PDB file of C-alpha atoms in Angstrom:
ATOM      1  CA  UNK Q 110      -3.260  -0.884  21.910  1.00  0.00           C
ATOM      2  CA  UNK Q 111      -2.427   2.796  22.793  1.00  0.00           C
ATOM      3  CA  UNK Q 112      -5.354   4.701  23.383  1.00  0.00           C
ATOM      4  CA  UNK Q 113      -5.063   8.374  21.860  1.00  0.00           C
ATOM      5  CA  UNK Q 114      -7.805  10.725  23.382  1.00  0.00           C
ATOM      6  CA  UNK Q 115      -8.228  14.279  21.798  1.00  0.00           C
ATOM      7  CA  UNK Q 116      -9.872  17.304  23.194  1.00  0.00           C
ATOM      8  CA  UNK Q 117     -12.018  18.803  22.552  1.00  0.00           C
ATOM      9  CA  UNK Q 118     -14.005  16.782  19.937  1.00  0.00           C
ATOM     10  CA  UNK Q 119     -15.491  19.663  18.303  1.00  0.00           C
ATOM     11  CA  UNK Q 120     -14.545  23.351  18.507  1.00  0.00           C
ATOM     12  CA  UNK Q 121     -16.380  26.453  17.124  1.00  0.00           C
ATOM     13  CA  UNK Q 122     -14.035  29.507  16.420  1.00  0.00           C
ATOM     14  CA  UNK Q 123     -13.693  32.557  14.302  1.00  0.00           C
ATOM     15  CA  UNK Q 124     -11.445  33.611  11.542  1.00  0.00           C
ATOM     16  CA  UNK Q 125      -8.311  35.238  13.408  1.00  0.00           C
ATOM     17  CA  UNK Q 126      -8.482  33.053  16.569  1.00  0.00           C
ATOM     18  CA  UNK Q 127      -5.623  31.146  18.013  1.00  0.00           C
ATOM     19  CA  UNK Q 128      -6.786  27.663  18.613  1.00  0.00           C
ATOM     20  CA  UNK Q 129      -5.309  24.641  20.599  1.00  0.00           C
ATOM     21  CA  UNK Q 130      -6.197  21.062  20.178  1.00  0.00           C
ATOM     22  CA  UNK Q 131      -4.764  18.621  22.708  1.00  0.00           C
ATOM     23  CA  UNK Q 132      -3.982  14.926  22.384  1.00  0.00           C
ATOM     24  CA  UNK Q 133      -3.133  12.486  25.211  1.00  0.00           C
ATOM     25  CA  UNK Q 134      -1.497   9.010  24.735  1.00  0.00           C
ATOM     26  CA  UNK Q 135      -2.523   6.176  27.352  1.00  0.00           C
ATOM     27  CA  UNK Q 136       1.297   5.373  27.378  1.00  0.00           C
ATOM     28  CA  UNK Q 137       4.457   7.563  26.860  1.00  0.00           C
ATOM     29  CA  UNK Q 138       5.022   7.660  23.111  1.00  0.00           C
ATOM     30  CA  UNK Q 139       8.407   9.850  23.216  1.00  0.00           C
ATOM     31  CA  UNK Q 140       7.751  12.371  20.438  1.00  0.00           C
ATOM     32  CA  UNK Q 141       6.258   9.779  18.054  1.00  0.00           C
ATOM     33  CA  UNK Q 142       3.171  11.909  17.415  1.00  0.00           C
ATOM     34  CA  UNK Q 143       1.781  13.208  14.064  1.00  0.00           C
ATOM     35  CA  UNK Q 144      -1.060  15.592  13.175  1.00  0.00           C
ATOM     36  CA  UNK Q 145      -3.341  15.396  10.159  1.00  0.00           C
ATOM     37  CA  UNK Q 146      -5.932  17.795   8.480  1.00  0.00           C
ATOM     38  CA  UNK Q 147      -8.726  16.138   6.966  1.00  0.00           C
ATOM     39  CA  UNK Q 148     -11.502  18.247   4.916  1.00  0.00           C
ATOM     40  CA  UNK Q 149     -14.735  16.532   3.919  1.00  0.00           C
ATOM     41  CA  UNK Q 150     -14.620  14.016   1.072  1.00  0.00           C
ATOM     42  CA  UNK Q 151     -10.768  14.314   1.008  1.00  0.00           C
ATOM     43  CA  UNK Q 152      -7.879  12.291   1.991  1.00  0.00           C
ATOM     44  CA  UNK Q 153      -5.891  13.254   5.261  1.00  0.00           C
ATOM     45  CA  UNK Q 154      -3.008  15.791   4.900  1.00  0.00           C
ATOM     46  CA  UNK Q 155       0.149  15.614   7.133  1.00  0.00           C
ATOM     47  CA  UNK Q 156       0.557  18.795   9.025  1.00  0.00           C
ATOM     48  CA  UNK Q 157       3.168  18.022  11.679  1.00  0.00           C
ATOM     49  CA  UNK Q 158       5.501  14.963  12.340  1.00  0.00           C
ATOM     50  CA  UNK Q 159       7.520  14.082  15.311  1.00  0.00           C
ATOM     51  CA  UNK Q 160       5.497  16.197  17.568  1.00  0.00           C
ATOM     52  CA  UNK Q 161       6.620  19.497  16.503  1.00  0.00           C
ATOM     53  CA  UNK Q 162       8.305  19.331  12.911  1.00  0.00           C
ATOM     54  CA  UNK Q 163       6.333  20.934  10.309  1.00  0.00           C
ATOM     55  CA  UNK Q 164       5.536  19.237   7.070  1.00  0.00           C
ATOM     56  CA  UNK Q 165       6.971  20.840   3.902  1.00  0.00           C
ATOM     57  CA  UNK Q 166       4.465  23.261   2.399  1.00  0.00           C
ATOM     58  CA  UNK Q 167       2.376  23.594   5.549  1.00  0.00           C
ATOM     59  CA  UNK Q 168       1.629  27.174   6.635  1.00  0.00           C
ATOM     60  CA  UNK Q 169       3.942  28.353   9.752  1.00  0.00           C
ATOM     61  CA  UNK Q 170       0.680  29.243  11.782  1.00  0.00           C
ATOM     62  CA  UNK Q 171       0.623  25.478  12.424  1.00  0.00           C
ATOM     63  CA  UNK Q 172       2.687  24.290  15.253  1.00  0.00           C
ATOM     64  CA  UNK Q 173       3.147  21.226  17.350  1.00  0.00           C
ATOM     65  CA  UNK Q 174       4.563  20.771  20.855  1.00  0.00           C
ATOM     66  CA  UNK Q 175       4.780  17.768  23.587  1.00  0.00           C
ATOM     67  CA  UNK Q 176       6.435  14.676  24.588  1.00  0.00           C
ATOM     68  CA  UNK Q 177       5.804  11.711  26.226  1.00  0.00           C
ATOM     69  CA  UNK Q 178       1.981  11.539  26.623  1.00  0.00           C
ATOM     70  CA  UNK Q 179       0.648  15.180  26.088  1.00  0.00           C
ATOM     71  CA  UNK Q 180       0.722  17.003  22.978  1.00  0.00           C
ATOM     72  CA  UNK Q 181      -0.962  19.942  21.473  1.00  0.00           C
ATOM     73  CA  UNK Q 182      -1.585  21.377  18.049  1.00  0.00           C
ATOM     74  CA  UNK Q 183      -1.835  25.248  17.763  1.00  0.00           C
ATOM     75  CA  UNK Q 184      -3.205  27.046  14.774  1.00  0.00           C
ATOM     76  CA  UNK Q 185      -1.983  30.671  15.493  1.00  0.00           C
ATOM     77  CA  UNK Q 186      -4.455  32.603  13.279  1.00  0.00           C
ATOM     78  CA  UNK Q 187      -7.382  30.745  11.892  1.00  0.00           C
ATOM     79  CA  UNK Q 188      -7.923  31.229   8.143  1.00  0.00           C
ATOM     80  CA  UNK Q 189     -10.884  30.078   6.434  1.00  0.00           C
ATOM     81  CA  UNK Q 190      -9.408  27.157   4.834  1.00  0.00           C
ATOM     82  CA  UNK Q 191      -8.401  25.678   8.431  1.00  0.00           C
ATOM     83  CA  UNK Q 192     -11.834  24.658   9.122  1.00  0.00           C
ATOM     84  CA  UNK Q 193     -11.646  20.895   9.095  1.00  0.00           C
ATOM     85  CA  UNK Q 194     -11.032  17.835  11.164  1.00  0.00           C
ATOM     86  CA  UNK Q 195      -7.992  17.271  12.855  1.00  0.00           C
ATOM     87  CA  UNK Q 196      -6.297  13.907  14.091  1.00  0.00           C
ATOM     88  CA  UNK Q 197      -3.409  12.963  16.008  1.00  0.00           C
ATOM     89  CA  UNK Q 198      -1.621   9.797  15.411  1.00  0.00           C
ATOM     90  CA  UNK Q 199       1.110   7.830  17.590  1.00  0.00           C
ATOM     91  CA  UNK Q 200       3.648   5.914  15.574  1.00  0.00           C
ATOM     92  CA  UNK Q 201       5.793   4.400  18.476  1.00  0.00           C
ATOM     93  CA  UNK Q 202       3.696   0.958  18.939  1.00  0.00           C
ATOM     94  CA  UNK Q 203       2.252  -1.147  16.339  1.00  0.00           C
ATOM     95  CA  UNK Q 204      -0.589  -0.906  15.847  1.00  0.00           C
ATOM     96  CA  UNK Q 205      -0.540   2.863  14.753  1.00  0.00           C
ATOM     97  CA  UNK Q 206      -3.314   4.422  16.420  1.00  0.00           C
ATOM     98  CA  UNK Q 207      -5.466   7.819  15.901  1.00  0.00           C
ATOM     99  CA  UNK Q 208      -7.058   9.902  18.069  1.00  0.00           C
ATOM    100  CA  UNK Q 209     -10.770  10.354  17.421  1.00  0.00           C
ATOM    101  CA  UNK Q 210     -10.675  13.547  15.775  1.00  0.00           C
ATOM    102  CA  UNK Q 211     -11.443  17.378  16.402  1.00  0.00           C
ATOM    103  CA  UNK Q 212     -13.802  19.075  14.337  1.00  0.00           C
ATOM    104  CA  UNK Q 213     -13.202  22.619  13.928  1.00  0.00           C
ATOM    105  CA  UNK Q 214     -16.186  24.617  12.927  1.00  0.00           C
ATOM    106  CA  UNK Q 215     -16.794  28.429  12.168  1.00  0.00           C
ATOM    107  CA  UNK Q 216     -18.527  30.385  14.954  1.00  0.00           C
TER     108      UNK Q 216
ATOM    109  CA  UNK T 857       4.928  14.634  -7.719  1.00  0.00           C
ATOM    110  CA  UNK T 858       4.136  11.766  -5.647  1.00  0.00           C
ATOM    111  CA  UNK T 859       0.921  10.324  -6.507  1.00  0.00           C
ATOM    112  CA  UNK T 860      -1.218   7.322  -5.141  1.00  0.00           C
ATOM    113  CA  UNK T 861      -4.413   6.002  -6.581  1.00  0.00           C
ATOM    114  CA  UNK T 862      -6.402   3.446  -5.098  1.00  0.00           C
ATOM    115  CA  UNK T 863      -9.134   1.253  -7.130  1.00  0.00           C
ATOM    116  CA  UNK T 864     -11.124  -1.722  -6.719  1.00  0.00           C
ATOM    117  CA  UNK T 865     -13.714  -0.644  -4.327  1.00  0.00           C
ATOM    118  CA  UNK T 866     -17.509  -1.120  -4.712  1.00  0.00           C
ATOM    119  CA  UNK T 867     -20.509  -2.968  -3.180  1.00  0.00           C
ATOM    120  CA  UNK T 868     -20.229  -6.711  -2.198  1.00  0.00           C
ATOM    121  CA  UNK T 869     -22.348  -8.945  -0.037  1.00  0.00           C
ATOM    122  CA  UNK T 870     -21.163 -10.129   3.359  1.00  0.00           C
ATOM    123  CA  UNK T 871     -18.787 -13.009   3.037  1.00  0.00           C
ATOM    124  CA  UNK T 872     -17.497 -11.622  -0.384  1.00  0.00           C
ATOM    125  CA  UNK T 873     -14.228 -10.642  -1.335  1.00  0.00           C
ATOM    126  CA  UNK T 874     -12.717  -7.611  -3.011  1.00  0.00           C
ATOM    127  CA  UNK T 875      -9.050  -6.696  -4.037  1.00  0.00           C
ATOM    128  CA  UNK T 876      -7.943  -3.221  -3.619  1.00  0.00           C
ATOM    129  CA  UNK T 877      -4.994  -1.666  -5.776  1.00  0.00           C
ATOM    130  CA  UNK T 878      -2.795   1.449  -5.174  1.00  0.00           C
ATOM    131  CA  UNK T 879      -1.032   2.565  -8.068  1.00  0.00           C
ATOM    132  CA  UNK T 880       2.108   4.481  -6.941  1.00  0.00           C
ATOM    133  CA  UNK T 881       3.855   7.107  -9.096  1.00  0.00           C
ATOM    134  CA  UNK T 882       6.574   9.833  -8.777  1.00  0.00           C
ATOM    135  CA  UNK T 883       8.856   8.195  -6.080  1.00  0.00           C
ATOM    136  CA  UNK T 884      11.018   5.103  -5.544  1.00  0.00           C
ATOM    137  CA  UNK T 885       8.242   2.762  -4.532  1.00  0.00           C
ATOM    138  CA  UNK T 886      10.333  -0.084  -3.700  1.00  0.00           C
ATOM    139  CA  UNK T 887      12.158   2.121  -0.992  1.00  0.00           C
ATOM    140  CA  UNK T 888       9.088   2.702   0.947  1.00  0.00           C
ATOM    141  CA  UNK T 889       6.862   1.035   3.757  1.00  0.00           C
ATOM    142  CA  UNK T 890       2.984   1.248   2.691  1.00  0.00           C
ATOM    143  CA  UNK T 891      -0.004   1.426   4.698  1.00  0.00           C
ATOM    144  CA  UNK T 892      -3.782   0.846   4.407  1.00  0.00           C
ATOM    145  CA  UNK T 893      -5.989   2.906   6.560  1.00  0.00           C
ATOM    146  CA  UNK T 894      -9.833   3.037   6.685  1.00  0.00           C
ATOM    147  CA  UNK T 895     -12.488   5.382   7.510  1.00  0.00           C
ATOM    148  CA  UNK T 896     -16.184   4.162   8.140  1.00  0.00           C
ATOM    149  CA  UNK T 897     -18.847   6.650   7.349  1.00  0.00           C
ATOM    150  CA  UNK T 898     -18.709   9.524   9.500  1.00  0.00           C
ATOM    151  CA  UNK T 899     -16.042   8.240  11.681  1.00  0.00           C
ATOM    152  CA  UNK T 900     -12.391   8.276  12.481  1.00  0.00           C
ATOM    153  CA  UNK T 901      -9.290   6.863  10.987  1.00  0.00           C
ATOM    154  CA  UNK T 902      -8.280   3.450  11.656  1.00  0.00           C
ATOM    155  CA  UNK T 903      -4.880   1.743  10.634  1.00  0.00           C
ATOM    156  CA  UNK T 904      -5.567  -1.558   8.852  1.00  0.00           C
ATOM    157  CA  UNK T 905      -2.405  -2.987   7.511  1.00  0.00           C
ATOM    158  CA  UNK T 906       1.286  -2.219   6.769  1.00  0.00           C
ATOM    159  CA  UNK T 907       4.169  -3.684   4.611  1.00  0.00           C
ATOM    160  CA  UNK T 908       7.690  -3.260   4.518  1.00  0.00           C
ATOM    161  CA  UNK T 909       9.482  -2.180   1.285  1.00  0.00           C
ATOM    162  CA  UNK T 910      10.356  -5.597  -0.056  1.00  0.00           C
ATOM    163  CA  UNK T 911       7.345  -7.332   1.081  1.00  0.00           C
ATOM    164  CA  UNK T 912       8.866  -9.778   3.545  1.00  0.00           C
ATOM    165  CA  UNK T 913       6.953  -8.287   6.642  1.00  0.00           C
ATOM    166  CA  UNK T 914       3.398  -7.470   7.149  1.00  0.00           C
ATOM    167  CA  UNK T 915       1.042  -6.538  10.139  1.00  0.00           C
ATOM    168  CA  UNK T 916      -2.657  -6.262  10.505  1.00  0.00           C
ATOM    169  CA  UNK T 917      -5.149  -4.819  12.886  1.00  0.00           C
ATOM    170  CA  UNK T 918      -7.027  -7.595  14.789  1.00  0.00           C
ATOM    171  CA  UNK T 919     -10.005  -6.742  13.336  1.00  0.00           C
ATOM    172  CA  UNK T 920      -8.947  -7.797   9.848  1.00  0.00           C
ATOM    173  CA  UNK T 921      -6.274 -10.571  10.670  1.00  0.00           C
ATOM    174  CA  UNK T 922      -6.910 -13.650   8.784  1.00  0.00           C
ATOM    175  CA  UNK T 923      -9.390 -12.110   6.292  1.00  0.00           C
ATOM    176  CA  UNK T 924      -7.198  -9.585   4.813  1.00  0.00           C
ATOM    177  CA  UNK T 925      -3.892  -9.831   3.023  1.00  0.00           C
ATOM    178  CA  UNK T 926      -1.404  -6.973   2.108  1.00  0.00           C
ATOM    179  CA  UNK T 927       1.091  -7.369  -0.655  1.00  0.00           C
ATOM    180  CA  UNK T 928       2.960  -5.519  -3.133  1.00  0.00           C
ATOM    181  CA  UNK T 929       4.301  -5.597  -6.794  1.00  0.00           C
ATOM    182  CA  UNK T 930       7.527  -3.442  -6.724  1.00  0.00           C
ATOM    183  CA  UNK T 931       7.910  -4.041 -10.445  1.00  0.00           C
ATOM    184  CA  UNK T 932       4.310  -2.599 -11.098  1.00  0.00           C
ATOM    185  CA  UNK T 933       4.720  -0.067  -8.393  1.00  0.00           C
ATOM    186  CA  UNK T 934       1.344  -1.111  -6.806  1.00  0.00           C
ATOM    187  CA  UNK T 935       0.156  -2.120  -3.475  1.00  0.00           C
ATOM    188  CA  UNK T 936      -2.436  -4.440  -3.001  1.00  0.00           C
ATOM    189  CA  UNK T 937      -5.208  -5.446  -0.173  1.00  0.00           C
ATOM    190  CA  UNK T 938      -6.973  -8.678  -0.672  1.00  0.00           C
ATOM    191  CA  UNK T 939     -10.280  -8.582   1.454  1.00  0.00           C
ATOM    192  CA  UNK T 940     -12.035 -11.771   2.068  1.00  0.00           C
ATOM    193  CA  UNK T 941     -15.014 -12.728   4.285  1.00  0.00           C
ATOM    194  CA  UNK T 942     -16.006  -9.278   4.294  1.00  0.00           C
ATOM    195  CA  UNK T 943     -18.269  -8.076   7.071  1.00  0.00           C
ATOM    196  CA  UNK T 944     -20.774  -5.088   7.151  1.00  0.00           C
ATOM    197  CA  UNK T 945     -18.320  -3.540   9.595  1.00  0.00           C
ATOM    198  CA  UNK T 946     -15.629  -3.527   6.802  1.00  0.00           C
ATOM    199  CA  UNK T 947     -17.777  -0.649   4.965  1.00  0.00           C
ATOM    200  CA  UNK T 948     -15.374   2.309   4.769  1.00  0.00           C
ATOM    201  CA  UNK T 949     -13.240   4.404   2.594  1.00  0.00           C
ATOM    202  CA  UNK T 950      -9.877   2.679   2.246  1.00  0.00           C
ATOM    203  CA  UNK T 951      -6.932   4.928   1.593  1.00  0.00           C
ATOM    204  CA  UNK T 952      -3.460   3.949   0.968  1.00  0.00           C
ATOM    205  CA  UNK T 953      -0.529   6.015   2.357  1.00  0.00           C
ATOM    206  CA  UNK T 954       3.239   5.964   1.978  1.00  0.00           C
ATOM    207  CA  UNK T 955       5.295   5.953   5.251  1.00  0.00           C
ATOM    208  CA  UNK T 956       8.342   8.142   5.669  1.00  0.00           C
ATOM    209  CA  UNK T 957      10.583   8.943   8.479  1.00  0.00           C
ATOM    210  CA  UNK T 958      13.862   8.979  10.237  1.00  0.00           C
ATOM    211  CA  UNK T 959      15.574   7.912  13.454  1.00  0.00           C
ATOM    212  CA  UNK T 960      12.461   5.772  14.210  1.00  0.00           C
ATOM    213  CA  UNK T 961      10.055   8.793  13.659  1.00  0.00           C
ATOM    214  CA  UNK T 962       7.585   7.644  11.245  1.00  0.00           C
ATOM    215  CA  UNK T 963       4.557   9.424   9.624  1.00  0.00           C
ATOM    216  CA  UNK T 964       2.337   9.029   6.708  1.00  0.00           C
ATOM    217  CA  UNK T 965       3.185  11.690   4.275  1.00  0.00           C
ATOM    218  CA  UNK T 966       1.163  10.851   1.190  1.00  0.00           C
ATOM    219  CA  UNK T 967      -2.196   9.618   0.815  1.00  0.00           C
ATOM    220  CA  UNK T 968      -4.352   8.601  -2.035  1.00  0.00           C
ATOM    221  CA  UNK T 969      -7.696   9.905  -2.557  1.00  0.00           C
ATOM    222  CA  UNK T 970      -9.414   6.647  -1.096  1.00  0.00           C
ATOM    223  CA  UNK T 971     -11.649   4.020  -2.631  1.00  0.00           C
ATOM    224  CA  UNK T 972     -15.015   3.145  -1.065  1.00  0.00           C
ATOM    225  CA  UNK T 973     -15.908  -0.391  -0.192  1.00  0.00           C
ATOM    226  CA  UNK T 974     -19.708  -0.985   0.796  1.00  0.00           C
ATOM    227  CA  UNK T 975     -20.525  -4.383   2.535  1.00  0.00           C
ATOM    228  CA  UNK T 976     -24.315  -4.967   2.232  1.00  0.00           C
ATOM    229  CA  UNK T 977     -26.891  -7.373   1.221  1.00  0.00           C
TER     230      UNK T 977
END
């Protein structure tokens, strides 16, 4: 199975900060990389698909980049509602695999 | 509005069985592949199973292969997960999700609210 490794596992930041989360795949996955946001007790929500495409309705402060094995999710200016856990997911190989998650907390 | 609503979770003893359902509405259910993804308490997301649009093709995580069966009834707009020989490590919130995509790029664009399965004696 493809291993997806996110870093950092947790991150403390302040409202207004610019934040970057990275995701590395154990093999090349082209641009078949998606990002999800999950808040406590809620279902995951799709933010970014195909590495850099913004899902409809998602604020433009979220952006994604990368190809091959290295990917990033950037939040341009943190808002209070952005404090959550973020997961990357590869959909290039079966089984789909997720990163372990990055918990973004308020500093 | 796309809606997915899971049901059927609960407490079951090791070795027991449960059937989860996911009722879909607001879209042409028969046109989409569907997934089950689970999340153990305090842990991350793990893919469990997927089924193609007409139910003719399925796939399973190694951890559930031979014990779980995914199926769908397109006439009832409902996805199922039959879980047999349950183990304590199957304890998790189970989510159904819709697969969308284009040109081989796939993503889970809508998720249900989840249903909790607890396997305990």
